[in-house]
Amino acid sequence: MGDKTLETEDIPRSVINEDEPINKSLTMLPWDRFSNWIHCACVVTFDLELGQAMELIYPGHIKLTDKEKMNICYLSFPDSNSGCMGDTQFHFRIRQCPGRKPLVRAHSQYNRDCPVTLQLDDAHYYGFVYFRQTKDRSIRRGYFQKSVVLITKLPFIALFNQVISIIAPEYFDNGEPSLEAACHDIDQWPLPVPGDTLNLPIMGSVIQVRLSCRSDKLIGSVPPKYSQTHSIPAHSILPSIHEVDIYSSFLSILPHVQLLWELVLIGEPIVVMASSPTITCNTVQALVNMIAPLKFCSDFRPYFTIHDSEFREYTTKTQAPPPVILGVTNPFFAKTLQHWPHIIRIGEMGPLGSSPKLANKVKKAAALKTLDSNPGVYTRYKSFLTKDKAILKRLMKGSQLKRPVEAQNAILRRHLLELTHSFMIPLERYITSLMPLQRNISPHKGPPKLRPFETEKFIETLEQSGPQLTSGIKGDWEALYRRFFRSPNFEGWYYQRQKEVNQKLQLLHLEALSNANLSEWIADKEEVQIIDLILKIKDKLNFATHNHGLVGKESVSRLQKQLEDIVSTLPDDLQSVIKT
Amino acid sequence: MAAGPYNYSYIFKYIIIGDMGVGKSCLLHQFTEKKFMADCPHTIGVEFGTRIIEVASQKIKLQIWDTAGQERFRAVTRSYYRGAAGALMVYDITRRSTYNHLSSWLTDARNLTNPNTVIFLIGNKCDLDAQRDVTYEEAKQFAEENGLMFLECSAKTGENVEDAFLDTAKKIYQNIQDGSLDLNAAESGVQHKPATPRNPINTDQPPNKEGCAC
């Protein structure tokens, strides 16, 4: 199955650092490529004595902690499985136990170039589940209940849902060898490089996907370039690697979509209650995705059970609810989480295209007594912005005209994207004004830093250049910003911007240092200062190797030359040791 | 994120000396990274560590020279003493031989640095009290007789490591303040930032006036 041309094309580009000409065969071990995509595959079964039990972990050398195993076991089965005959697909997210190795290089390179919303994080795993329950008289209990699960750090919801839907039925039919074959296929996949269109062979078919990259235009998504050079023809083309159908997910609560956008934006605790994990995970994922291109920075659990190791932490009544989004199906939560400020109850979705029964009124949280309550959004929250009725009308009309769900979804997504953009543009503009000036960069001073963000100064800019420039939506934008500033989403966004700007400034500073006349500068300096300068230059060179590709080769070699020149001015006895 | 990396008023040069395997590099690593390095390779020649600390609201950059302890490097490492403002002399409390060699290390330190160099004696590995081979009292007395500052530390647990590095800096800073350390002298091991070309630096003047490079 392995496609040799793909391999040789893809590996030298990013796996092997040009500074480390290591033999390729030494750097790529079996399973290395597999683990660029997937941590492991698990089979979870229902044991009459033990309850959920891990039957198999593949590949066998992968270690999971007991806590991770326990979480995976419980989250791989529907909570109340009476209604889940047949096959059920969903995904979950768990905390990784601390003490693991940091991200592999392929992942940190991926993180550097992908959109921030699609970055993988060091602390969580996703689990993609395919659960099968069938009557089987040969089993003591009369039922066959088993799940195949893919554990991965990559947030490629659409891709892995597709992959597991191919792998799991094969496994149920043919057992372990099919899982082995599937994992072997994945071990042939090229590196996940943002911007690339990849052909991914899996069990005899090929999935084609394009990985989004940070420089993609945000509005008007990039049509994937299907190059003809791939030697394996694609059987199915995934339009997006990560997106869920937010239109269908929100169908029964569409009138509240803007209110939900506000809640997610300002990082409010939200719980989604539904009868199946498939619904909760789609809804939670749709919530998290609705503020794109802004990254949702709190925890979210597409499917959460009472057995989860964070159960106590998240359901405590001694503190305010944490700013997380949970998806639950167990009726027990209706009581445990009834103090939560925002509860979304989703009913079963009707057949596609039929006009949805809309829950039009926002309900007081107290009205929610049991899980049997009607679909709707239960909250006391008052939106800061006035509801945009035009988009709702458009969607309603589309639904009456039987417009395809894909088109309805695209309309809704675009609307939300524009809304988020209108909110973010003033912030981006303000950040730009905090940049230090080029002339403040001196080789003999530290690199200047981004000036601090001052809330009031920012608020002052709103009158002139607030969201009103790009959005017709009225309301108290200022108050919305003030709430946003207290949220993890603001913190995460600001941290990211700071990091980018400071990295840029480091680069400019490196340039300046490489161009400075250092020999003249050191002429009248003490040894301790010259050593200090040498250490600084070494630091900069270190930065250059760690940010491979960001720093121009010429600047690096100029800086290297500077270093050599300075070292050569030192007494002989010192020179020999400095060089090491 | 507030303090830029160059944002300091002084640079102090330290050297760390002592027998092989007493934990010099581990002490440095614990001080700069706040971590214990379990499998630390032998130092060859010298390794550098830096950290910016604060003494009397002055930011001070420590430039720490971590020397090789192996006897065969002894001749090479002698040149590192030049201009050190502080010397951390380390022995291992569980190995008497490393303590017995202190007088030889002290002779080097005295001969190769200037009279104002602050010498700090560190008894490392105090987490291994059960295997102790040198009592605290004995070493304390040795330190007093030779006018050294003294602490027992553990690079593994981090106990007293900060104090050893910081107390040394405080002592150096105090020497600058009371005038006993002459910044004009070459090889004082202290550099005032931003570097003014060899103008006499008046230490009576509060240094923060010319501090802060950025």
GROMACS .gro file of C-alpha atoms in nm, chain A residues 442-449 495 498-499 502 506 509 513 521 523-540 570-574 576-578 580, chain B residues 1-6 8 11-13 44-50 61 63 65 76 79-80 82-83 183-198 213-214:
model
   86
  442SER     CA    1   1.943   4.842   1.872
  443PRO     CA    2   2.204   4.566   1.876
  444HIS     CA    3   2.329   4.683   2.215
  445LYS     CA    4   1.992   4.685   2.382
  446GLY     CA    5   1.745   4.406   2.435
  447PRO     CA    6   1.490   4.355   2.162
  448PRO     CA    7   1.197   4.592   2.226
  449LYS     CA    8   0.867   4.435   2.323
  495TYR     CA    9  -0.067   3.561   2.432
  498GLN     CA   10   0.245   3.875   2.187
  499LYS     CA   11   0.437   3.564   2.097
  502ASN     CA   12   0.802   3.926   2.004
  506GLN     CA   13   1.369   3.885   1.802
  509HIS     CA   14   1.706   4.222   1.658
  513LEU     CA   15   2.310   4.234   1.572
  521TRP     CA   16   3.212   4.802   2.014
  523ALA     CA   17   3.744   4.738   2.157
  524ASP     CA   18   3.713   4.907   2.495
  525LYS     CA   19   3.515   4.645   2.682
  526GLU     CA   20   3.602   4.419   2.972
  527GLU     CA   21   3.630   4.047   2.927
  528VAL     CA   22   3.314   3.983   3.127
  529GLN     CA   23   3.121   4.202   2.882
  530ILE     CA   24   3.271   4.039   2.578
  531ILE     CA   25   3.174   3.699   2.717
  532ASP     CA   26   2.826   3.840   2.780
  533LEU     CA   27   2.805   3.946   2.417
  534ILE     CA   28   2.927   3.606   2.303
  535LEU     CA   29   2.660   3.435   2.511
  536LYS     CA   30   2.397   3.667   2.363
  537ILE     CA   31   2.506   3.586   2.010
  538LYS     CA   32   2.506   3.216   2.092
  539ASP     CA   33   2.152   3.258   2.226
  540LYS     CA   34   2.049   3.423   1.902
  570LEU     CA   35   4.009   3.680   2.336
  571PRO     CA   36   4.323   3.544   2.498
  572ASP     CA   37   4.427   3.207   2.354
  573ASP     CA   38   4.344   3.007   2.663
  574LEU     CA   39   3.984   3.130   2.652
  576SER     CA   40   3.981   2.716   2.289
  577VAL     CA   41   3.704   2.665   2.543
  578ILE     CA   42   3.460   2.920   2.403
  580THR     CA   43   3.327   2.417   2.226
  581MET     CA   44   0.771   3.911   3.019
  582ALA     CA   45   0.832   4.258   3.146
  583ALA     CA   46   1.206   4.251   3.190
  584GLY     CA   47   1.396   4.234   2.868
  585PRO     CA   48   1.692   4.002   2.871
  586TYR     CA   49   1.939   4.290   2.872
  588TYR     CA   50   2.021   4.485   3.413
  591ILE     CA   51   2.711   4.170   3.529
  592PHE     CA   52   2.886   3.956   3.791
  593LYS     CA   53   3.119   3.680   3.686
  624ILE     CA   54   3.475   1.962   2.937
  625GLY     CA   55   3.655   2.292   2.978
  626VAL     CA   56   3.377   2.529   3.074
  627GLU     CA   57   3.000   2.567   3.039
  628PHE     CA   58   2.818   2.893   3.085
  629GLY     CA   59   2.497   2.971   3.263
  630THR     CA   60   2.327   3.305   3.308
  641LYS     CA   61   2.306   3.941   3.552
  643GLN     CA   62   2.751   3.506   3.423
  645TRP     CA   63   3.143   2.973   3.451
  656VAL     CA   64   4.317   2.475   3.154
  659SER     CA   65   4.261   3.073   3.326
  660TYR     CA   66   3.890   3.093   3.405
  662ARG     CA   67   4.060   3.569   3.601
  663GLY     CA   68   3.817   3.845   3.683
  763LEU     CA   69   3.498   4.877   3.981
  764ASN     CA   70   3.772   5.066   3.802
  765ALA     CA   71   4.022   4.794   3.856
  766ALA     CA   72   4.049   4.566   3.561
  767GLU     CA   73   3.938   4.215   3.645
  768SER     CA   74   3.700   4.315   3.918
  769GLY     CA   75   3.462   4.071   3.754
  770VAL     CA   76   3.184   4.323   3.779
  771GLN     CA   77   3.060   4.524   3.493
  772HIS     CA   78   2.829   4.812   3.514
  773LYS     CA   79   2.577   4.835   3.231
  774PRO     CA   80   2.543   5.007   2.998
  775ALA     CA   81   2.910   4.990   2.943
  776THR     CA   82   3.054   5.334   2.944
  777PRO     CA   83   3.400   5.330   2.791
  778ARG     CA   84   3.638   5.300   3.084
  793ALA     CA   85   1.962   4.938   2.906
  794CYS     CA   86   1.619   4.935   2.756
   0.00000   0.00000   0.00000
